[in-house]
Amino acid sequence: MKTNFNLLIVFVILIACGKKTESQASSKIEKEEKLFIPVLGKKYFNYDQIDFYHIEFDENNIIELDKNKDNSKIDKLRNDIIIGDFPENINEINFLKSMDKIGYSKKEIPKNKFPEIDKIFIEKTINESSTYACIPIYRDILGFKNKGKIIGIAKICFSCHQHRIIGTKVNDENFGQNGDYKKLEILLNQ
């Protein structure tokens, strides 16, 4: 009986020690995450205005979108903008004049949101990277302007966490990481 009691005490101590170790490890990871401070680099764009284009587009319509791309120039442009890699460079900005014909609505981002947007559109280090394996649907497009001239374009897919940014020489590889996609989505929809 005494042996069983001693075994029970040893067993309880081992379990308690194991839980303490797990708790300490978890606490250490949380502290490391809290201690991570990204190193900031250069801003993507030097702008004084941002035009925000948005389209309501159901992903179930991708096949129809692709099928219709040869029907007209507008259908081709719609396909290229929503699921394609167009534009490929900053010189291909004439499409912005046709955004309403494609189905995008346009609004200007208030200047009081620029400081928060600057925290997202900046070169920075990250502590965790994630990628999604899906076809991006670019429902949200930002046109960055300086003195009325388009200097940069950012096509964003919030559901796939993917982007296409043109007009910057800054490395945009870490764009959207560390929760920045969610922050940007909230900013744009406020």
Coordinates of N, CA and C in Angstrom, one line a residue:
M1 N 0.8 -1.2 0.0 CA 0.0 0.0 0.0 C 0.9 1.3 0.0
K2 N 1.9 1.2 0.9 CA 2.8 2.4 1.0 C 3.5 2.6 -0.4
T3 N 3.9 1.5 -1.0 CA 4.6 1.5 -2.3 C 3.7 2.1 -3.4
N4 N 2.4 1.8 -3.4 CA 1.5 2.4 -4.3 C 1.3 3.9 -4.1
F5 N 1.3 4.2 -2.8 CA 1.2 5.6 -2.5 C 2.4 6.4 -2.9
N6 N 3.6 5.9 -2.8 CA 4.8 6.5 -3.2 C 4.9 6.6 -4.7
L7 N 4.4 5.6 -5.4 CA 4.3 5.6 -6.9 C 3.4 6.7 -7.4
L8 N 2.3 6.8 -6.7 CA 1.3 7.9 -7.0 C 1.9 9.3 -6.8
I9 N 2.6 9.5 -5.8 CA 3.2 10.8 -5.5 C 4.3 11.1 -6.6
V10 N 5.1 10.1 -7.0 CA 6.1 10.3 -8.0 C 5.4 10.6 -9.3
F11 N 4.3 9.9 -9.6 CA 3.6 10.1 -10.9 C 3.0 11.5 -10.9
V12 N 2.4 12.0 -9.9 CA 1.8 13.3 -9.8 C 2.9 14.4 -10.0
I13 N 4.1 14.2 -9.4 CA 5.2 15.1 -9.5 C 5.7 15.2 -10.9
L14 N 5.8 14.0 -11.6 CA 6.3 14.0 -13.0 C 5.3 14.7 -13.9
I15 N 4.0 14.5 -13.7 CA 3.0 15.2 -14.5 C 3.1 16.7 -14.3
A16 N 3.2 17.1 -13.0 CA 3.2 18.5 -12.7 C 4.5 19.2 -13.3
C17 N 5.6 18.5 -13.3 CA 6.8 19.0 -13.8 C 6.7 19.2 -15.3
G18 N 6.1 18.2 -16.0 CA 5.9 18.2 -17.4 C 5.0 19.4 -17.8
K19 N 3.9 19.6 -17.0 CA 3.0 20.8 -17.3 C 3.8 22.1 -17.1
K20 N 4.6 22.2 -16.1 CA 5.3 23.4 -15.9 C 6.3 23.7 -17.0
T21 N 6.9 22.6 -17.5 CA 7.9 22.8 -18.7 C 7.1 23.3 -19.9
E22 N 5.9 22.7 -20.2 CA 5.1 23.1 -21.3 C 4.7 24.6 -21.2
S23 N 4.3 24.9 -19.9 CA 3.9 26.3 -19.6 C 5.0 27.2 -19.8
Q24 N 6.2 26.9 -19.4 CA 7.4 27.7 -19.5 C 7.7 27.9 -21.0
A25 N 7.7 26.8 -21.7 CA 8.0 26.9 -23.2 C 7.0 27.8 -23.9
S26 N 5.7 27.6 -23.6 CA 4.7 28.5 -24.2 C 4.9 29.9 -23.8
S27 N 5.2 30.2 -22.5 CA 5.5 31.5 -22.1 C 6.7 32.2 -22.8
K28 N 7.7 31.4 -23.0 CA 8.9 31.8 -23.7 C 8.6 32.2 -25.1
I29 N 7.8 31.4 -25.8 CA 7.4 31.7 -27.2 C 6.6 33.0 -27.3
E30 N 5.6 33.1 -26.3 CA 4.8 34.4 -26.3 C 5.7 35.6 -26.1
K31 N 6.7 35.5 -25.2 CA 7.6 36.6 -24.9 C 8.4 37.0 -26.2
E32 N 8.9 35.9 -26.9 CA 9.6 36.2 -28.1 C 8.8 36.9 -29.2
E33 N 7.5 36.4 -29.3 CA 6.6 37.1 -30.2 C 6.3 38.5 -29.9
K34 N 6.2 38.8 -28.6 CA 5.9 40.2 -28.1 C 7.2 41.0 -28.3
L35 N 8.3 40.4 -28.2 CA 9.6 41.2 -28.3 C 10.0 41.5 -29.7
F36 N 9.4 40.8 -30.7 CA 9.7 41.0 -32.1 C 9.3 42.4 -32.5
I37 N 10.3 43.2 -33.0 CA 10.1 44.5 -33.5 C 10.6 44.5 -34.9
P38 N 9.7 44.8 -35.9 CA 10.2 44.7 -37.3 C 11.1 45.9 -37.6
V39 N 12.1 45.6 -38.4 CA 13.0 46.6 -38.9 C 12.4 47.3 -40.1
L40 N 12.2 48.6 -40.1 CA 11.5 49.2 -41.2 C 12.5 49.8 -42.2
G41 N 12.2 49.7 -43.5 CA 13.0 50.2 -44.5 C 12.3 51.4 -45.2
K42 N 12.4 51.4 -46.5 CA 11.8 52.5 -47.3 C 10.3 52.3 -47.6
K43 N 9.6 53.5 -47.6 CA 8.2 53.4 -48.1 C 8.2 53.0 -49.5
Y44 N 7.1 52.3 -49.9 CA 6.9 51.9 -51.3 C 6.7 53.1 -52.2
F45 N 6.0 54.1 -51.8 CA 5.6 55.2 -52.6 C 5.7 56.5 -51.8
N46 N 6.0 57.6 -52.5 CA 5.9 58.9 -52.0 C 4.7 59.6 -52.7
Y47 N 3.6 59.5 -52.0 CA 2.3 59.9 -52.6 C 1.6 61.0 -51.8
D48 N 0.6 61.6 -52.5 CA -0.2 62.6 -51.8 C -1.7 62.3 -52.0
Q49 N -2.0 61.2 -52.7 CA -3.4 60.8 -53.0 C -3.4 59.3 -53.3
I50 N -4.5 58.7 -52.8 CA -4.7 57.3 -53.1 C -6.2 57.1 -53.6
D51 N -6.3 56.5 -54.8 CA -7.6 56.1 -55.3 C -7.8 54.7 -55.0
F52 N -9.0 54.3 -54.5 CA -9.3 52.9 -54.1 C -10.4 52.4 -55.0
Y53 N -10.1 51.4 -55.7 CA -11.1 50.7 -56.6 C -11.5 49.4 -56.0
H54 N -12.8 49.1 -56.0 CA -13.3 47.8 -55.5 C -14.4 47.3 -56.4
I55 N -14.4 46.0 -56.5 CA -15.5 45.3 -57.2 C -16.0 44.1 -56.4
E56 N -17.3 44.0 -56.4 CA -17.9 42.8 -55.8 C -17.8 41.7 -56.9
F57 N -17.1 40.6 -56.6 CA -16.9 39.6 -57.6 C -16.9 38.2 -56.9
D58 N -17.9 37.4 -57.3 CA -18.0 36.0 -56.7 C -17.0 35.1 -57.4
E59 N -16.2 34.4 -56.6 CA -15.2 33.5 -57.1 C -15.8 32.4 -58.0
N60 N -17.0 32.1 -57.8 CA -17.7 31.1 -58.6 C -17.9 31.5 -60.1
N61 N -17.6 32.8 -60.3 CA -17.8 33.4 -61.7 C -16.5 33.4 -62.5
I62 N -15.4 32.8 -61.9 CA -14.1 32.9 -62.6 C -14.2 32.2 -64.0
I63 N -14.8 31.0 -64.1 CA -14.9 30.3 -65.3 C -15.6 31.1 -66.4
E64 N -16.7 31.8 -66.0 CA -17.5 32.6 -66.9 C -16.6 33.8 -67.3
L65 N -15.9 34.4 -66.4 CA -15.0 35.5 -66.7 C -14.0 35.1 -67.7
D66 N -13.4 34.0 -67.6 CA -12.4 33.5 -68.5 C -13.0 33.2 -69.9
K67 N -14.2 32.6 -69.9 CA -14.9 32.3 -71.1 C -15.2 33.5 -71.9
N68 N -15.6 34.6 -71.2 CA -16.0 35.8 -71.9 C -14.9 36.7 -72.3
K69 N -13.7 36.4 -72.0 CA -12.6 37.4 -72.2 C -12.3 37.7 -73.7
D70 N -12.8 36.8 -74.6 CA -12.6 37.1 -76.0 C -13.8 37.8 -76.7
N71 N -14.8 38.1 -75.9 CA -16.1 38.8 -76.4 C -15.8 40.2 -76.8
S72 N -15.1 40.9 -76.0 CA -14.9 42.4 -76.2 C -13.6 42.8 -75.5
K73 N -13.2 44.0 -75.8 CA -12.0 44.6 -75.2 C -12.2 44.8 -73.7
I74 N -13.4 45.2 -73.3 CA -13.8 45.4 -71.9 C -13.7 44.0 -71.2
D75 N -14.3 43.0 -71.8 CA -14.3 41.7 -71.1 C -12.8 41.2 -71.0
K76 N -12.0 41.4 -71.9 CA -10.6 41.0 -71.8 C -9.9 41.8 -70.7
L77 N -10.2 43.1 -70.7 CA -9.6 43.9 -69.6 C -10.1 43.5 -68.2
R78 N -11.4 43.2 -68.1 CA -11.9 42.7 -66.9 C -11.2 41.5 -66.4
N79 N -11.0 40.5 -67.3 CA -10.3 39.3 -67.0 C -8.9 39.6 -66.6
D80 N -8.2 40.4 -67.3 CA -6.8 40.7 -67.1 C -6.6 41.4 -65.7
I81 N -7.5 42.3 -65.4 CA -7.4 43.0 -64.1 C -7.8 42.1 -62.9
I82 N -8.9 41.4 -63.0 CA -9.4 40.7 -61.8 C -8.6 39.4 -61.5
I83 N -8.2 38.7 -62.5 CA -7.4 37.5 -62.2 C -6.0 37.4 -62.9
G84 N -5.7 38.4 -63.7 CA -4.5 38.4 -64.4 C -3.4 39.2 -63.8
D85 N -2.2 39.2 -64.5 CA -1.1 40.0 -64.1 C -1.0 41.4 -64.7
F86 N -2.0 41.8 -65.2 CA -2.1 43.2 -65.8 C -2.4 44.2 -64.7
P87 N -1.8 45.3 -64.7 CA -0.7 45.8 -65.6 C 0.7 45.2 -65.2
E88 N 1.6 45.1 -66.1 CA 2.9 44.6 -65.9 C 3.9 45.7 -65.5
N89 N 3.6 46.9 -65.9 CA 4.5 48.0 -65.5 C 3.7 49.3 -65.3
I90 N 4.4 50.3 -64.7 CA 3.7 51.5 -64.4 C 3.3 52.3 -65.6
N91 N 3.8 52.0 -66.7 CA 3.4 52.7 -68.0 C 2.1 52.3 -68.5
E92 N 1.5 51.2 -68.0 CA 0.2 50.7 -68.5 C -0.9 51.1 -67.5
I93 N -1.1 52.4 -67.5 CA -2.1 52.9 -66.5 C -3.4 53.4 -67.2
N94 N -3.5 53.3 -68.5 CA -4.7 53.8 -69.1 C -5.9 53.0 -68.7
F95 N -5.7 51.8 -68.2 CA -6.9 50.9 -67.8 C -7.7 51.6 -66.7
L96 N -7.1 52.4 -65.9 CA -7.8 53.1 -64.8 C -8.9 53.9 -65.3
K97 N -8.9 54.4 -66.5 CA -10.0 55.2 -67.1 C -11.2 54.3 -67.3
S98 N -11.0 53.0 -67.4 CA -12.1 52.1 -67.7 C -12.6 51.3 -66.5
M99 N -12.1 51.6 -65.4 CA -12.5 50.8 -64.2 C -14.0 50.8 -63.9
D100 N -14.7 51.9 -64.2 CA -16.1 51.9 -63.9 C -16.8 51.0 -64.9
K101 N -16.3 50.9 -66.2 CA -16.9 50.0 -67.2 C -16.7 48.6 -66.9
I102 N -15.7 48.2 -66.2 CA -15.4 46.9 -65.8 C -16.2 46.5 -64.6
G103 N -16.7 47.4 -63.8 CA -17.5 47.1 -62.6 C -16.9 47.6 -61.3
Y104 N -15.8 48.2 -61.3 CA -15.2 48.7 -60.1 C -15.8 50.0 -59.7
S105 N -16.0 50.2 -58.4 CA -16.3 51.5 -57.9 C -15.1 52.2 -57.4
K106 N -15.1 53.5 -57.3 CA -13.9 54.3 -57.0 C -14.2 55.2 -55.8
K107 N -13.2 55.3 -54.9 CA -13.3 56.4 -53.9 C -11.9 56.8 -53.5
E108 N -11.8 58.0 -53.0 CA -10.5 58.5 -52.6 C -10.3 58.2 -51.1
I109 N -9.1 57.7 -50.8 CA -8.8 57.4 -49.4 C -8.5 58.7 -48.7
P110 N -9.2 58.9 -47.5 CA -8.9 60.2 -46.8 C -7.5 60.3 -46.3
K111 N -6.9 61.5 -46.3 CA -5.5 61.7 -46.0 C -5.2 61.3 -44.5
N112 N -6.2 61.3 -43.7 CA -6.0 60.9 -42.3 C -5.7 59.4 -42.1
K113 N -5.9 58.6 -43.1 CA -5.6 57.2 -43.1 C -4.1 56.9 -43.6
F114 N -3.5 57.9 -44.2 CA -2.2 57.7 -44.8 C -1.1 57.2 -43.8
P115 N -1.1 57.8 -42.6 CA 0.0 57.2 -41.6 C -0.2 55.7 -41.4
E116 N -1.4 55.2 -41.3 CA -1.6 53.8 -41.1 C -1.3 53.0 -42.4
I117 N -1.6 53.6 -43.5 CA -1.3 52.9 -44.8 C 0.2 52.9 -45.0
D118 N 0.9 53.9 -44.5 CA 2.4 54.0 -44.6 C 3.0 52.8 -43.8
K119 N 2.4 52.4 -42.7 CA 2.9 51.4 -41.9 C 2.8 50.0 -42.6
I120 N 1.9 49.9 -43.6 CA 1.7 48.7 -44.3 C 2.6 48.7 -45.6
F121 N 2.6 49.8 -46.3 CA 3.3 49.9 -47.6 C 4.7 50.4 -47.3
I122 N 5.5 49.6 -46.6 CA 6.8 49.9 -46.3 C 7.6 48.6 -46.2
E123 N 8.9 48.7 -46.6 CA 9.8 47.5 -46.5 C 10.0 47.2 -45.1
K124 N 9.9 45.9 -44.7 CA 10.1 45.6 -43.3 C 10.4 44.1 -43.1
T125 N 11.0 43.8 -42.0 CA 11.3 42.4 -41.7 C 10.1 41.8 -41.0
I126 N 10.0 40.5 -41.0 CA 8.8 39.9 -40.5 C 9.2 38.7 -39.5
N127 N 8.4 38.3 -38.6 CA 8.7 37.2 -37.8 C 8.0 35.9 -38.2
E128 N 7.1 36.0 -39.1 CA 6.4 34.9 -39.6 C 5.8 35.1 -41.0
S129 N 6.0 34.2 -41.9 CA 5.5 34.3 -43.3 C 4.5 33.3 -43.6
S130 N 3.5 33.6 -44.3 CA 2.5 32.7 -44.7 C 2.1 32.9 -46.2
T131 N 1.8 31.8 -46.9 CA 1.3 31.9 -48.2 C 0.1 31.0 -48.4
Y132 N -0.7 31.3 -49.3 CA -1.9 30.6 -49.6 C -1.8 30.0 -51.0
A133 N -2.4 28.8 -51.2 CA -2.4 28.2 -52.5 C -3.7 28.3 -53.1
C134 N -4.0 29.5 -53.7 CA -5.2 29.7 -54.4 C -5.0 30.8 -55.5
I135 N -6.0 30.8 -56.4 CA -5.9 31.8 -57.5 C -6.3 33.2 -56.9
P136 N -5.5 34.2 -57.0 CA -5.9 35.5 -56.5 C -7.0 36.1 -57.4
I137 N -7.9 36.7 -56.7 CA -9.0 37.5 -57.3 C -8.8 38.9 -56.8
Y138 N -8.3 39.8 -57.7 CA -8.0 41.2 -57.3 C -9.2 42.0 -57.3
R139 N -9.9 42.0 -56.2 CA -11.2 42.8 -56.0 C -10.8 44.2 -55.6
D140 N -9.6 44.4 -55.1 CA -9.2 45.7 -54.5 C -7.9 46.2 -55.1
I141 N -8.0 47.4 -55.6 CA -6.8 48.0 -56.3 C -6.6 49.4 -55.8
L142 N -5.4 49.8 -55.4 CA -5.0 51.1 -55.0 C -4.2 51.8 -56.0
G143 N -4.5 53.0 -56.4 CA -3.7 53.8 -57.3 C -3.1 54.9 -56.5
F144 N -1.8 54.9 -56.4 CA -1.0 55.9 -55.6 C -0.6 57.0 -56.5
K145 N -0.9 58.3 -56.2 CA -0.6 59.4 -57.0 C 0.3 60.4 -56.3
N146 N 1.1 61.1 -57.0 CA 1.8 62.2 -56.5 C 1.7 63.4 -57.5
K147 N 1.1 64.5 -57.0 CA 0.8 65.6 -57.8 C 0.0 65.3 -59.1
G148 N -1.0 64.4 -58.9 CA -2.0 64.0 -59.9 C -1.5 62.9 -60.8
K149 N -0.2 62.5 -60.7 CA 0.3 61.5 -61.6 C 0.4 60.1 -60.9
I150 N -0.1 59.1 -61.6 CA 0.0 57.7 -61.0 C 1.4 57.3 -60.9
I151 N 1.8 56.9 -59.7 CA 3.2 56.5 -59.4 C 3.3 55.1 -59.0
G152 N 2.2 54.5 -58.6 CA 2.2 53.1 -58.2 C 0.8 52.5 -58.1
I153 N 0.7 51.2 -58.3 CA -0.5 50.5 -58.3 C -0.3 49.2 -57.4
A154 N -1.3 49.0 -56.6 CA -1.3 47.8 -55.7 C -2.6 47.0 -56.0
K155 N -2.5 45.8 -56.5 CA -3.7 44.9 -56.6 C -3.6 44.0 -55.5
I156 N -4.7 43.9 -54.8 CA -4.8 43.1 -53.5 C -5.8 42.0 -53.6
C157 N -5.5 40.8 -53.2 CA -6.5 39.7 -53.0 C -6.5 39.4 -51.5
F158 N -7.5 39.9 -50.8 CA -7.5 39.7 -49.3 C -7.8 38.2 -49.0
S159 N -8.6 37.5 -49.8 CA -8.9 36.1 -49.4 C -7.7 35.2 -49.6
C160 N -6.8 35.5 -50.6 CA -5.6 34.6 -50.8 C -4.4 35.2 -50.2
H161 N -4.5 36.4 -49.6 CA -3.3 37.1 -49.1 C -2.2 37.1 -50.2
Q162 N -2.6 37.6 -51.3 CA -1.6 37.8 -52.4 C -1.7 39.3 -52.9
H163 N -0.7 39.7 -53.6 CA -0.7 41.1 -54.1 C 0.2 41.2 -55.3
R164 N 0.0 42.3 -56.0 CA 0.8 42.6 -57.2 C 1.0 44.1 -57.1
I165 N 2.2 44.5 -56.9 CA 2.6 45.9 -56.7 C 3.5 46.3 -57.8
I166 N 3.2 47.4 -58.4 CA 4.1 47.9 -59.5 C 4.3 49.4 -59.2
G167 N 5.5 49.9 -59.7 CA 5.8 51.3 -59.6 C 6.8 51.6 -58.4
T168 N 7.2 50.5 -57.7 CA 8.1 50.8 -56.6 C 9.4 50.0 -56.9
K169 N 10.5 50.5 -56.4 CA 11.8 49.8 -56.5 C 12.1 49.1 -55.2
V170 N 11.3 49.3 -54.2 CA 11.4 48.7 -52.9 C 11.0 47.3 -52.9
N171 N 11.7 46.4 -52.1 CA 11.4 45.0 -52.1 C 10.0 44.8 -51.4
D172 N 9.0 44.3 -52.1 CA 7.7 44.1 -51.5 C 7.4 42.7 -51.1
E173 N 8.4 41.9 -51.0 CA 8.3 40.4 -50.7 C 7.6 40.1 -49.4
N174 N 7.8 41.0 -48.4 CA 7.1 40.7 -47.1 C 5.8 41.5 -47.0
F175 N 5.3 42.1 -48.0 CA 4.1 42.9 -47.9 C 2.9 42.0 -47.4
G176 N 2.2 42.5 -46.5 CA 1.0 41.9 -46.0 C 1.2 40.9 -44.9
Q177 N 2.4 40.6 -44.6 CA 2.7 39.7 -43.5 C 2.5 40.3 -42.1
N178 N 2.5 39.5 -41.1 CA 2.3 39.9 -39.7 C 1.0 40.6 -39.5
G179 N -0.1 40.1 -40.2 CA -1.4 40.7 -40.0 C -1.7 41.9 -40.9
D180 N -0.8 42.4 -41.7 CA -1.0 43.6 -42.5 C -2.1 43.5 -43.5
Y181 N -2.4 42.3 -44.1 CA -3.5 42.2 -45.0 C -4.8 42.5 -44.3
K182 N -5.0 42.0 -43.1 CA -6.2 42.3 -42.3 C -6.3 43.7 -41.9
K183 N -5.2 44.3 -41.5 CA -5.2 45.8 -41.1 C -5.6 46.6 -42.3
L184 N -5.0 46.3 -43.5 CA -5.3 47.1 -44.7 C -6.8 46.9 -45.1
E185 N -7.3 45.7 -45.0 CA -8.7 45.5 -45.4 C -9.6 46.3 -44.5
I186 N -9.3 46.3 -43.2 CA -10.2 47.1 -42.3 C -10.1 48.6 -42.6
L187 N -8.8 49.1 -42.8 CA -8.7 50.5 -43.2 C -9.5 50.9 -44.4
L188 N -9.4 50.1 -45.4 CA -10.1 50.4 -46.7 C -11.6 50.4 -46.6
N189 N -12.1 49.6 -45.6 CA -13.6 49.4 -45.5 C -14.2 50.1 -44.4
Q190 N -13.5 51.0 -43.8 CA -14.0 51.8 -42.7 C -14.8 53.0 -43.2

